[in-house]
């Protein structure tokens, strides 16, 4: 039968379904079989032949017929050659009408197995009802079976083709893992048809899981998604091979292929769409708020399996459980290399424009990397064990710098910063940053010669001084990262040192300090950076010391900051005249790297999804003190630990700004305004002692050299500073404080909103969720 005839028959069947007002018995095979009798109906055909309005009509007027159709499609004993039509119907069902299956069947999830009209089984009598599965469960299990169906999604291991459903139900799917990698050594022969079928099934899973999009964001982020909960439970016998298949498919993917220029224009890459769906399904199944459940501990045990059995049982979500128990070095290496290769792909520069394929799913990869580090501490330690972590750092800095002016990419900015905050809580990250930066990825930042630490500081400076206004909540995070790594930075370049001083200059203007209740925190963070470097890394940091001496007036102004009401008012009036908080003047911008493009704002009309607010830095992190042996000791907020600079550790600069708000005044309009008491409450705690001592000792010596030798040449002064020492002249070194990221329900909710927003915007062909009643976020245009 020709393709046109089969489409006509399919369309006739749909019309019959939409016009029947009476329930059709599940036993009426003649009626139901017409939906998958022909092999010529593809998923795209189904989208074209079944308008959304018709599916809505069936749902409203004869819901039992829609449920029977779902059920029949999930339980038919259909040979692989005829699965396309079933797949097409499934792909369509959840999408076109605010997730039909959701409206129809999800609500059946919390009920008993016999609860409600959606428990439909063919030929079931009243007595069988107790054991009937809810339709949604049947659908998910059918999809799981189909993902390991010989000759449909996996290569048959037998000579004869498999036509019976018994084989699908009895085969050991661990032998059919899609790709070599974690826990599986054999790489199956690539098969375009199998990849396409897997992709459509994963799309269907994603649509089933999308219940989260239809619930408003709530502080109770611990609420689990029943679809994901069931699919990732022991009820799904394919959970382990599917988790492994998804992870290996993503991490083994190489978009550049054989390294032939323009190769992606010659051969269509059918792997990429599968990899995109795989990484999206993976991050959705790993959406798990582990602040509310026990997660496996980190100990040094290793066993012979890919998953570590020595740890406690861990979360009920098997995907999270498996992820947290991966422990073999070769598996970590495979995952890290794969993610780094894919994240670096958009940065690949060749002499031939457009000659390499650029992937588009870097945001999903960043979420996956975050999950790996957050749920598997052994993986995090592995990442930081060698300079391989820099292969993750450089792409993240590239994305941050590139997206800084684009309002539609605020989410990307946040996740990049969150990952760097998480990494910066570990000493090894700061140590790794000392590696020289030689790979010249063209970025719109000043040219410098130095280390990865210099690159990080230069990019952060660029974000703060030339990003858009909505990035201001990230400033605390950016500077916390710099504080965390500062005790380990052996030698900052002159370019990076000047950038840090420029930030201090900008943040310590009176009008900026007095214009918001927590702006002074930024000054505290920067002073802490300078103190850490002076106390712990003075020897290699003559450039920074020189920059501090040159800008000494900034520190003297801070020490004599006026706190009287007239001075405060005068500063605020100046603010009204100069609304821009940070100017680029005096930061000696310098020329940008060759081949770089300036960061561009979003094109007008670009779609973006809204995000929930992120918690403040005091909620995002907890303070730890580094002991002499290098171990971290958590500082309880109540402890009265005081640093050498007279700044109580638990007060600076985060937790007690509420107390400072009390000291400031709120006018009747609710507008915050600074008071003298408020300024004095934090001015007295500014950690200036170390820097003032340094200036007191070195400034006269530097001035003497300049007068004696008539010097205007920096190099001579730098040489003097390189050989100078402050041993015995500085205050006793303060303990190093690290602010480590701590899991909290606020960030769990943020990640859920961000992840589903990315998935929504990336699935526009076909437009899976478009024009449905999404509540998790708003869809906005720039």
XYZ file of C-alpha atoms in Angstrom:
782
model
C 0.000 0.000 0.000
C 1.352 3.430 -0.898
C 2.310 6.089 1.627
C -0.637 8.296 0.601
C -3.112 5.424 1.116
C -1.732 4.560 4.535
C -1.927 8.212 5.624
C -5.515 8.386 4.359
C -6.463 5.256 6.331
C -4.744 6.607 9.417
C -6.590 9.922 9.070
C -9.911 8.056 8.679
C -9.193 6.129 11.889
C -8.496 9.402 13.733
C -11.765 10.939 12.461
C -13.684 7.853 13.636
C -12.064 8.161 17.052
C -12.852 11.873 17.385
C -16.494 11.503 16.327
C -17.388 8.555 18.578
C -19.178 9.703 21.697
C -19.753 6.192 23.110
C -16.886 4.176 24.625
C -15.327 1.647 22.230
C -14.602 -1.678 23.897
C -10.930 -2.516 24.335
C -11.728 -5.899 22.773
C -12.810 -4.314 19.461
C -9.526 -5.162 17.692
C -10.876 -4.296 14.241
C -11.302 -0.681 15.356
C -8.059 -0.256 17.332
C -5.720 -2.086 14.975
C -6.225 0.475 12.211
C -4.023 2.910 14.142
C -0.907 0.789 13.671
C -1.848 -1.469 10.791
C 0.396 0.436 8.340
C 4.124 0.810 8.592
C 4.326 4.010 6.575
C 3.165 6.411 9.287
C 6.090 8.289 10.835
C 6.137 10.431 13.974
C 6.116 13.567 11.797
C 3.066 12.179 9.929
C 1.217 11.702 13.201
C 1.889 15.320 14.203
C 0.612 16.462 10.822
C -2.467 14.197 10.696
C -3.779 14.740 14.247
C -4.501 18.399 15.089
C -4.189 19.414 18.731
C -7.827 20.498 18.837
C -8.981 16.973 17.944
C -6.977 15.378 20.713
C -8.430 17.920 23.147
C -11.919 17.079 21.904
C -11.394 13.342 22.491
C -10.060 14.067 25.937
C -13.067 16.217 26.829
C -15.846 14.199 25.172
C -14.745 10.570 25.333
C -11.804 10.291 27.711
C -12.207 6.535 28.054
C -11.511 6.090 24.323
C -8.326 8.150 24.628
C -7.232 6.069 27.603
C -7.963 2.824 25.756
C -5.919 4.063 22.804
C -2.987 4.802 25.113
C -3.368 1.457 26.751
C -3.599 -0.476 23.479
C -0.569 1.362 22.113
C 1.417 0.449 25.220
C 0.434 -3.212 25.363
C 0.133 -4.338 21.744
C 2.249 -7.257 20.666
C 3.566 -5.329 17.674
C 6.521 -6.394 15.530
C 9.373 -3.849 15.431
C 8.577 -2.965 11.823
C 5.195 -1.569 12.864
C 6.232 0.283 15.985
C 6.540 3.652 14.222
C 2.836 4.390 14.256
C 2.544 3.513 17.949
C 5.547 5.693 18.651
C 4.055 8.510 16.624
C 0.811 8.343 18.555
C 2.634 8.324 21.853
C 4.843 11.210 20.821
C 1.757 13.225 20.058
C -0.430 12.320 22.998
C 1.318 14.149 25.798
C 2.203 17.184 23.779
C -0.520 18.899 21.944
C -2.891 19.715 24.734
C -1.176 20.833 27.857
C 0.092 17.297 28.172
C -2.929 15.168 27.493
C -1.606 12.116 29.226
C -0.853 14.285 32.180
C -4.346 15.658 32.350
C -5.760 12.219 31.781
C -3.462 9.882 33.635
C -0.923 11.559 35.850
C -3.520 12.239 38.417
C -3.928 8.477 38.563
C -0.417 8.135 39.930
C -1.035 8.924 43.578
C -4.119 6.686 43.639
C -4.249 3.016 44.411
C -3.639 0.683 41.510
C -7.399 0.352 41.132
C -8.034 4.052 41.507
C -10.019 5.823 38.888
C -11.062 5.703 35.281
C -7.535 5.605 33.849
C -6.892 2.086 35.022
C -7.974 0.426 31.825
C -6.992 -3.056 30.832
C -8.357 -4.985 27.884
C -10.813 -7.723 28.728
C -10.592 -7.134 32.434
C -13.394 -8.243 34.694
C -14.357 -6.596 37.925
C -12.252 -9.072 39.886
C -9.014 -8.277 38.064
C -9.195 -4.588 38.830
C -7.153 -4.859 42.042
C -4.027 -5.919 40.141
C -4.425 -3.558 37.202
C -1.565 -1.112 36.699
C -2.386 2.571 36.356
C -2.143 3.497 32.707
C 0.777 5.858 33.271
C 2.855 3.059 34.815
C 2.056 0.731 31.911
C 3.068 3.424 29.455
C 6.432 4.026 31.161
C 7.239 0.324 31.388
C 6.285 -0.172 27.733
C 8.638 2.658 26.723
C 11.436 1.149 28.856
C 10.937 -2.219 27.098
C 10.907 -0.545 23.687
C 14.243 1.181 24.447
C 15.830 -2.298 24.431
C 13.757 -3.894 21.686
C 15.863 -5.957 19.222
C 15.745 -4.678 15.631
C 13.926 -1.553 16.797
C 16.273 0.218 19.204
C 19.083 -2.320 19.635
C 20.877 -4.798 17.392
C 19.390 -8.281 17.652
C 21.877 -10.846 18.977
C 20.054 -13.556 17.062
C 20.124 -14.561 13.454
C 16.367 -14.560 12.968
C 14.443 -11.342 13.505
C 12.379 -11.071 16.647
C 8.660 -10.682 16.187
C 7.333 -11.856 19.499
C 6.835 -9.656 22.533
C 8.009 -12.430 24.874
C 11.588 -11.852 23.755
C 11.415 -8.162 24.660
C 10.123 -9.009 28.130
C 12.689 -11.705 28.831
C 15.938 -10.400 27.326
C 18.721 -9.197 29.630
C 18.975 -5.546 28.632
C 22.382 -5.189 30.346
C 23.775 -6.997 27.291
C 22.237 -4.363 25.006
C 23.705 -1.147 26.497
C 23.855 1.403 23.683
C 27.454 2.558 23.981
C 30.775 1.550 25.557
C 31.930 3.483 28.629
C 30.943 3.179 32.283
C 30.404 -0.496 33.121
C 30.266 -1.660 29.483
C 33.203 -2.365 27.169
C 31.511 -3.231 23.884
C 30.681 -0.463 21.393
C 27.782 -1.608 19.172
C 27.790 -0.844 15.449
C 26.149 2.571 14.825
C 22.637 2.264 13.389
C 20.779 5.340 12.139
C 17.311 3.762 12.412
C 17.908 2.585 15.976
C 19.188 6.027 16.976
C 16.080 7.707 15.518
C 13.764 5.278 17.306
C 15.581 5.766 20.607
C 15.366 9.536 20.137
C 11.577 9.456 19.611
C 11.098 7.252 22.676
C 13.253 9.576 24.788
C 11.178 12.531 23.544
C 8.096 10.688 24.728
C 9.693 10.058 28.143
C 10.632 13.710 28.428
C 7.047 14.698 27.704
C 5.747 12.286 30.340
C 8.235 13.706 32.868
C 7.209 17.287 32.098
C 4.571 17.370 34.839
C 7.054 19.610 36.670
C 6.392 22.372 34.114
C 2.712 22.529 35.026
C 3.259 23.120 38.749
C 4.197 26.606 40.013
C 7.635 26.886 41.681
C 7.267 26.299 45.406
C 9.650 26.570 48.336
C 8.934 22.876 48.997
C 11.228 21.685 46.231
C 11.375 18.247 47.823
C 8.137 17.289 46.104
C 9.015 14.436 43.772
C 7.819 14.038 40.212
C 5.713 10.833 40.270
C 6.638 9.946 36.677
C 10.369 10.197 37.364
C 9.973 8.512 40.746
C 8.300 5.464 39.187
C 10.558 5.281 36.128
C 13.715 5.425 38.273
C 12.471 2.862 40.806
C 13.018 -0.894 41.059
C 9.733 -1.312 39.146
C 11.718 -0.497 35.981
C 13.902 -3.538 35.324
C 15.869 -1.584 32.701
C 16.904 1.236 35.088
C 20.614 0.301 35.245
C 21.219 -0.417 31.529
C 19.219 2.676 30.560
C 21.106 4.977 32.955
C 24.385 3.557 31.625
C 23.219 3.838 27.993
C 22.271 7.503 28.425
C 25.474 8.471 30.265
C 27.752 6.600 27.834
C 25.935 7.903 24.738
C 26.489 11.484 25.916
C 30.096 11.105 27.103
C 31.287 9.084 24.079
C 29.885 11.526 21.513
C 32.457 13.322 19.344
C 30.817 15.991 17.176
C 33.963 16.714 15.204
C 34.090 13.139 13.959
C 37.043 12.270 11.805
C 38.591 15.715 11.965
C 37.865 16.409 8.302
C 36.960 20.085 7.800
C 33.340 20.596 6.757
C 32.733 16.907 7.470
C 29.417 17.870 9.199
C 28.193 19.388 5.919
C 28.966 16.180 4.012
C 27.454 13.683 6.445
C 24.367 14.380 8.482
C 25.124 13.584 12.115
C 22.231 11.459 13.299
C 23.922 10.945 16.684
C 23.566 14.557 17.826
C 19.730 14.590 18.139
C 19.937 11.355 20.166
C 22.682 12.801 22.411
C 20.569 15.935 23.000
C 17.539 13.887 24.077
C 19.757 11.576 26.167
C 21.323 14.432 28.151
C 17.904 16.050 28.677
C 16.328 12.818 29.953
C 19.388 12.242 32.134
C 19.260 15.629 33.890
C 15.487 15.364 34.415
C 15.765 11.905 35.997
C 18.549 13.284 38.233
C 16.350 16.162 39.486
C 16.601 15.217 43.121
C 16.761 17.528 46.134
C 19.256 15.690 48.304
C 18.990 18.234 51.103
C 15.931 16.200 52.093
C 17.399 12.697 51.843
C 20.498 10.832 52.849
C 23.097 10.674 50.137
C 25.924 8.159 50.000
C 29.029 8.994 52.006
C 32.453 9.403 50.512
C 34.939 6.831 51.636
C 37.909 5.337 49.906
C 36.454 1.886 49.270
C 36.572 0.386 45.824
C 35.070 -2.796 44.511
C 35.303 -4.559 41.180
C 32.041 -3.185 39.785
C 31.256 0.080 38.028
C 28.869 1.032 40.840
C 30.305 1.101 44.338
C 28.493 -1.429 46.524
C 30.394 -0.519 49.664
C 28.433 2.663 50.270
C 25.081 2.777 52.092
C 21.993 2.263 49.943
C 21.442 5.947 49.155
C 18.427 7.545 47.481
C 15.484 5.541 46.130
C 15.877 7.217 42.734
C 18.065 4.573 41.095
C 19.554 6.992 38.556
C 20.780 9.272 41.392
C 21.891 6.178 43.298
C 23.910 4.786 40.366
C 25.444 8.171 39.615
C 26.557 8.629 43.219
C 28.185 5.167 43.295
C 30.392 5.362 40.198
C 33.940 5.214 41.567
C 36.469 3.682 39.153
C 39.151 6.083 37.919
C 38.796 4.964 34.292
C 35.047 5.691 34.465
C 35.674 9.154 35.931
C 38.263 9.794 33.214
C 35.795 8.747 30.481
C 33.042 11.019 31.877
C 35.314 14.031 32.465
C 37.035 13.785 29.070
C 33.651 13.439 27.314
C 32.058 16.439 29.037
C 35.206 18.581 28.572
C 35.358 17.673 24.866
C 31.722 18.667 24.337
C 31.938 21.870 26.400
C 35.031 22.932 24.450
C 33.332 22.294 21.109
C 31.734 25.756 20.683
C 35.189 27.275 21.335
C 36.931 25.344 18.564
C 38.536 27.884 16.298
C 39.844 26.836 12.932
C 41.303 28.782 10.054
C 38.268 27.770 7.966
C 35.075 29.492 9.163
C 32.183 27.123 10.019
C 34.367 24.105 9.275
C 33.604 22.345 12.556
C 30.214 21.407 13.897
C 29.014 23.470 16.858
C 26.835 21.688 19.390
C 23.984 23.588 21.065
C 23.432 21.597 24.273
C 26.181 23.092 26.468
C 23.630 24.264 29.070
C 22.357 20.704 29.606
C 25.985 19.515 29.883
C 26.664 22.089 32.602
C 23.624 20.836 34.561
C 24.908 17.255 34.161
C 28.401 18.259 35.335
C 26.839 20.032 38.334
C 24.824 16.905 39.234
C 27.937 14.725 38.964
C 29.949 16.971 41.306
C 27.057 17.491 43.712
C 25.959 13.835 44.007
C 29.338 12.098 43.676
C 32.061 13.655 45.837
C 34.624 11.126 44.591
C 34.060 12.473 41.090
C 34.547 16.043 42.365
C 37.880 15.065 43.979
C 38.927 13.272 40.789
C 38.176 16.383 38.708
C 40.368 18.495 40.992
C 43.178 15.943 41.264
C 44.847 17.049 38.032
C 44.835 20.078 35.754
C 41.999 18.420 33.755
C 39.660 20.670 35.745
C 40.988 23.559 33.618
C 39.402 21.898 30.558
C 36.068 22.560 32.278
C 37.043 25.997 33.626
C 38.051 27.584 30.308
C 34.776 26.776 28.460
C 32.767 28.021 31.471
C 34.709 31.315 31.486
C 34.167 31.555 27.721
C 30.381 31.102 28.111
C 30.231 33.592 31.008
C 32.138 36.216 29.069
C 30.170 35.636 25.876
C 26.735 35.759 27.575
C 27.368 38.714 29.900
C 25.437 41.266 27.808
C 22.612 38.909 26.788
C 19.486 39.033 28.984
C 18.171 35.782 27.515
C 21.208 33.921 28.907
C 21.014 34.929 32.581
C 20.455 31.271 33.495
C 23.672 30.234 31.746
C 25.553 32.918 33.712
C 24.155 31.566 36.983
C 24.960 27.916 36.405
C 28.501 28.746 35.275
C 29.066 30.771 38.450
C 27.463 28.076 40.666
C 29.825 25.427 39.278
C 32.868 27.640 39.897
C 31.594 28.369 43.439
C 31.292 24.630 44.102
C 34.823 23.961 42.755
C 36.348 26.926 44.612
C 35.399 25.388 47.960
C 38.183 22.826 47.416
C 41.833 23.828 47.972
C 42.983 21.936 44.872
C 41.011 24.233 42.590
C 42.994 27.274 43.762
C 46.259 25.341 43.345
C 45.345 24.241 39.778
C 44.686 27.850 38.747
C 48.438 28.553 38.926
C 49.001 26.657 35.678
C 50.064 29.065 32.905
C 47.296 29.936 30.464
C 48.616 29.327 26.982
C 45.628 28.055 24.987
C 44.401 31.225 23.346
C 40.642 30.889 23.047
C 39.577 34.172 21.402
C 37.702 36.044 24.139
C 36.660 39.650 24.347
C 39.044 40.340 27.271
C 42.365 42.213 27.468
C 45.450 40.329 26.332
C 47.638 39.206 29.262
C 50.489 36.829 29.960
C 49.799 34.755 33.019
C 47.905 31.875 34.595
C 44.355 30.513 34.607
C 43.820 32.582 37.774
C 44.507 35.740 35.750
C 41.989 34.609 33.129
C 39.354 34.036 35.823
C 39.892 37.479 37.378
C 39.942 39.284 34.021
C 36.665 37.602 32.941
C 34.993 38.297 36.313
C 36.032 41.958 36.040
C 34.518 42.117 32.566
C 31.219 40.609 33.798
C 30.997 43.079 36.695
C 31.949 46.185 34.706
C 30.223 45.490 31.373
C 27.517 42.894 32.011
C 23.861 43.881 32.170
C 22.077 45.033 35.336
C 20.384 41.695 36.096
C 23.776 40.154 36.912
C 24.247 42.273 40.038
C 22.963 39.488 42.361
C 25.927 37.396 41.140
C 28.608 39.867 42.276
C 28.731 38.339 45.782
C 29.217 34.892 44.249
C 31.923 36.030 41.828
C 33.947 37.660 44.576
C 33.415 34.719 46.960
C 35.049 32.480 44.332
C 38.049 34.860 44.148
C 38.277 34.918 47.985
C 38.202 31.117 48.129
C 41.084 30.686 45.682
C 43.157 33.722 46.767
C 45.304 32.039 49.472
C 46.726 29.710 46.793
C 47.496 32.175 43.971
C 51.267 32.273 43.558
C 51.686 35.091 41.039
C 49.026 37.409 39.626
C 49.816 39.295 36.421
C 49.835 43.085 36.377
C 46.660 43.034 34.239
C 44.717 40.951 36.812
C 46.118 42.949 39.762
C 44.935 46.202 38.173
C 41.473 44.703 37.570
C 41.108 43.811 41.268
C 42.162 47.312 42.311
C 39.755 48.839 39.805
C 36.893 46.837 41.355
C 37.867 48.022 44.838
C 37.993 51.608 43.570
C 34.532 51.305 42.030
C 32.929 49.522 45.003
C 34.374 51.860 47.623
C 32.993 55.113 46.244
C 30.735 56.554 48.934
C 27.683 56.755 46.688
C 27.961 53.033 45.815
C 28.572 51.990 49.447
C 25.592 54.005 50.685
C 23.143 53.150 47.909
C 22.190 49.585 49.001
C 22.190 47.720 52.302
C 24.692 45.055 51.270
C 27.008 46.833 48.814
C 29.752 47.086 51.443
C 30.071 43.270 51.407
C 31.847 43.565 48.057
C 34.544 45.738 49.665
C 34.956 43.215 52.504
C 35.421 40.405 49.980
C 38.084 42.303 48.023
C 39.987 43.284 51.181
C 39.946 39.624 52.197
C 41.443 38.679 48.812
C 44.291 41.191 49.272
C 44.911 40.054 52.868
C 45.066 36.372 51.866
C 47.567 37.048 49.091
C 49.741 39.375 51.223
C 49.804 36.979 54.187
C 50.147 33.668 52.333
C 51.582 34.412 48.859
C 53.544 37.676 49.256
C 56.715 36.428 47.562
C 55.396 35.894 44.026
C 52.896 38.742 43.982
C 54.976 41.877 43.445
C 52.541 43.043 40.724
C 49.630 43.096 43.167
C 51.715 44.743 45.892
C 52.804 47.408 43.390
C 49.168 47.969 42.308
C 48.130 48.355 45.980
C 50.902 50.918 46.533
C 49.895 52.862 43.421
C 46.232 52.915 44.520
C 46.968 53.501 48.220
C 44.609 56.476 48.338
C 41.631 54.091 47.971
C 42.576 52.350 51.243
C 43.152 55.640 53.057
C 39.723 56.872 51.886
C 38.092 53.693 53.204
C 39.812 54.102 56.568
C 38.480 57.663 56.856
C 35.042 56.963 55.379
C 32.647 59.715 56.535
C 29.661 58.515 58.529
C 27.935 61.813 59.415
C 24.427 62.408 57.966
C 25.412 65.391 55.709
C 28.213 63.323 54.093
C 25.812 60.428 53.509
C 23.261 62.745 51.881
C 25.920 64.350 49.695
C 27.077 60.913 48.484
C 23.511 59.879 47.629
C 22.936 63.101 45.651
C 26.045 62.297 43.627
C 24.493 58.917 42.921
C 21.474 60.532 41.275
C 23.813 62.324 38.909
C 25.868 59.180 38.078
C 23.569 56.173 37.877
C 26.179 53.778 36.393
C 27.828 51.967 39.331
C 31.003 50.971 37.492
C 32.816 52.907 34.855
C 35.344 51.395 32.523
C 37.526 54.459 32.818
C 40.767 54.039 34.743
C 40.658 50.264 34.385
C 43.132 50.382 31.477
C 41.040 48.127 29.275
C 43.784 47.325 26.776
C 43.180 45.639 23.451
C 41.074 42.485 23.328
C 42.359 39.129 22.132
C 42.745 38.690 18.415
C 39.796 37.038 16.665
C 37.339 37.758 19.501
C 33.900 39.317 19.073
C 32.389 41.718 21.616
C 29.659 40.222 23.817
C 26.355 41.049 22.145
C 22.924 41.625 23.712
C 20.070 39.294 22.778
C 18.295 39.918 19.479
C 14.979 41.696 20.164
C 12.173 39.145 20.345
C 14.416 36.308 21.588
C 12.387 33.945 23.774
C 13.534 33.396 27.342
C 12.044 31.728 30.394
C 11.815 33.339 33.827
C 13.900 32.055 36.757
C 13.253 31.969 40.483
C 15.511 34.114 42.670
C 18.675 32.483 43.988
C 19.444 32.431 47.711
C 21.873 35.041 49.103
C 25.542 34.110 49.499
C 25.082 33.472 53.240
C 22.452 30.792 52.415
C 24.443 29.416 49.462
C 27.628 28.809 51.430
C 28.852 27.801 54.849
C 32.127 28.969 56.310
C 34.995 26.615 57.019
C 38.373 27.446 58.504
C 41.496 25.845 57.041
C 43.541 24.173 59.805
C 47.331 24.028 59.713
C 47.243 20.468 58.332
C 45.026 21.678 55.459
C 41.785 20.136 56.719
C 38.605 22.207 56.913
C 36.737 22.876 60.133
C 33.178 24.100 59.766
C 32.502 27.373 61.578
C 29.150 27.438 63.295
C 27.414 30.793 62.750
C 27.228 31.275 66.501
C 30.976 30.971 67.094
C 32.699 34.216 67.944
C 35.734 33.442 65.812
C 37.569 36.665 65.132
C 40.086 37.241 62.393
C 43.317 39.150 62.846
C 41.854 42.208 61.209
C 39.348 42.671 63.971
C 36.512 41.449 61.817
C 34.352 38.782 63.500
C 34.345 35.904 61.057
C 30.690 35.101 61.399
C 29.676 38.687 60.799
C 31.672 39.647 57.746
C 30.173 40.225 55.291
C 27.050 38.084 55.127
C 24.912 36.864 57.958
C 24.223 39.903 60.082
C 23.394 42.468 57.495
C 19.837 42.055 58.776
C 21.118 43.569 62.029
C 22.707 46.359 60.000
C 19.414 46.923 58.222
C 17.853 47.422 61.624
C 20.448 50.145 62.283
C 19.647 51.791 58.967
C 16.206 53.231 58.530
C 13.312 52.374 56.278
C 11.157 55.329 55.335
C 7.369 55.166 55.150
C 7.576 54.291 51.463
C 9.564 51.161 52.313
C 12.644 52.707 50.684
C 15.844 51.737 52.503
C 18.106 54.577 53.601
C 21.552 54.515 55.267
C 22.167 56.002 58.725
C 25.337 56.969 60.609
C 24.892 54.029 63.016
C 24.652 51.642 60.087
C 27.861 52.959 58.461
C 29.773 52.800 61.765
C 28.507 49.250 62.448
C 30.526 47.853 59.540
C 33.199 50.525 59.015
C 34.808 49.540 62.328
C 35.148 45.969 61.047
C 36.861 46.758 57.708
C 39.929 44.434 57.624
C 42.469 47.153 56.743
C 45.184 46.400 59.319
C 47.427 44.168 57.140
C 47.288 46.468 54.104
C 47.941 49.617 56.170
C 50.992 47.952 57.729
C 52.258 46.956 54.263
C 51.838 50.531 53.000
C 53.500 51.929 56.127
C 56.602 49.762 55.528
C 56.903 49.800 51.727
C 55.694 53.216 50.547
C 58.642 55.160 52.077
C 61.105 52.643 50.601
C 59.562 52.846 47.113
C 59.431 56.648 47.268
C 63.110 56.743 48.293
C 64.101 54.572 45.284
C 62.181 56.878 42.961
C 63.843 60.014 44.377
C 67.354 58.522 44.554
C 67.323 57.098 41.048
C 64.925 59.560 39.450
C 62.850 56.548 38.476
C 59.660 56.565 36.548
C 60.279 52.998 35.378
C 58.008 50.314 36.875
C 60.402 47.424 36.268
C 62.984 48.691 38.772
C 60.317 49.072 41.483
C 58.919 45.613 40.701
C 62.436 44.176 40.989
C 62.806 45.782 44.410
C 59.406 44.454 45.529
C 60.223 40.949 44.267
C 63.230 40.791 46.571
C 61.603 42.559 49.487
C 60.116 40.793 52.474
C 57.592 41.625 55.168
C 58.493 38.719 57.451
C 57.931 39.756 61.051
C 56.472 43.108 60.031
C 52.870 42.087 59.320
C 50.183 41.165 61.857
C 49.898 37.475 62.764
C 48.382 35.704 59.707
C 44.652 35.325 60.028
C 43.111 31.843 59.575
C 42.059 31.130 55.979
C 38.268 31.126 55.623
C 36.661 29.179 52.797
C 32.983 29.612 51.970
C 31.896 26.226 50.642
C 28.731 25.781 48.615
C 26.071 23.970 50.628
C 23.099 22.209 49.086
C 19.823 23.964 49.887
C 16.234 23.786 48.694
C 16.497 27.281 47.159
C 19.119 26.221 44.617
C 17.336 22.896 44.033
C 14.242 24.862 42.957
C 16.370 27.228 40.855
C 17.952 24.280 39.018
C 14.544 22.736 38.334
C 13.204 25.982 36.855
C 16.357 26.600 34.810
C 16.570 23.016 33.512
C 12.952 22.855 32.352
C 13.220 26.342 30.840
C 16.202 25.189 28.761
C 14.364 22.014 27.698
C 11.249 24.001 26.774
C 13.188 26.416 24.550
C 15.312 23.682 22.961
C 12.332 21.532 21.874
C 10.663 23.678 19.270
C 10.586 21.222 16.342
C 8.002 19.856 16.839
C 6.903 22.490 19.403
C 6.268 20.017 22.199
C 5.020 22.317 24.987
C 4.248 25.449 23.030
C 0.903 27.072 23.854
C 0.270 24.844 26.880
C -0.486 26.034 30.398
C 3.085 26.031 31.765
C 3.263 27.293 35.378
C 6.872 26.619 36.459
C 8.150 29.681 34.566
C 6.923 32.448 32.292
C 7.881 32.560 28.631
C 9.057 36.086 27.851
C 10.475 37.968 24.900
C 13.583 40.120 25.247
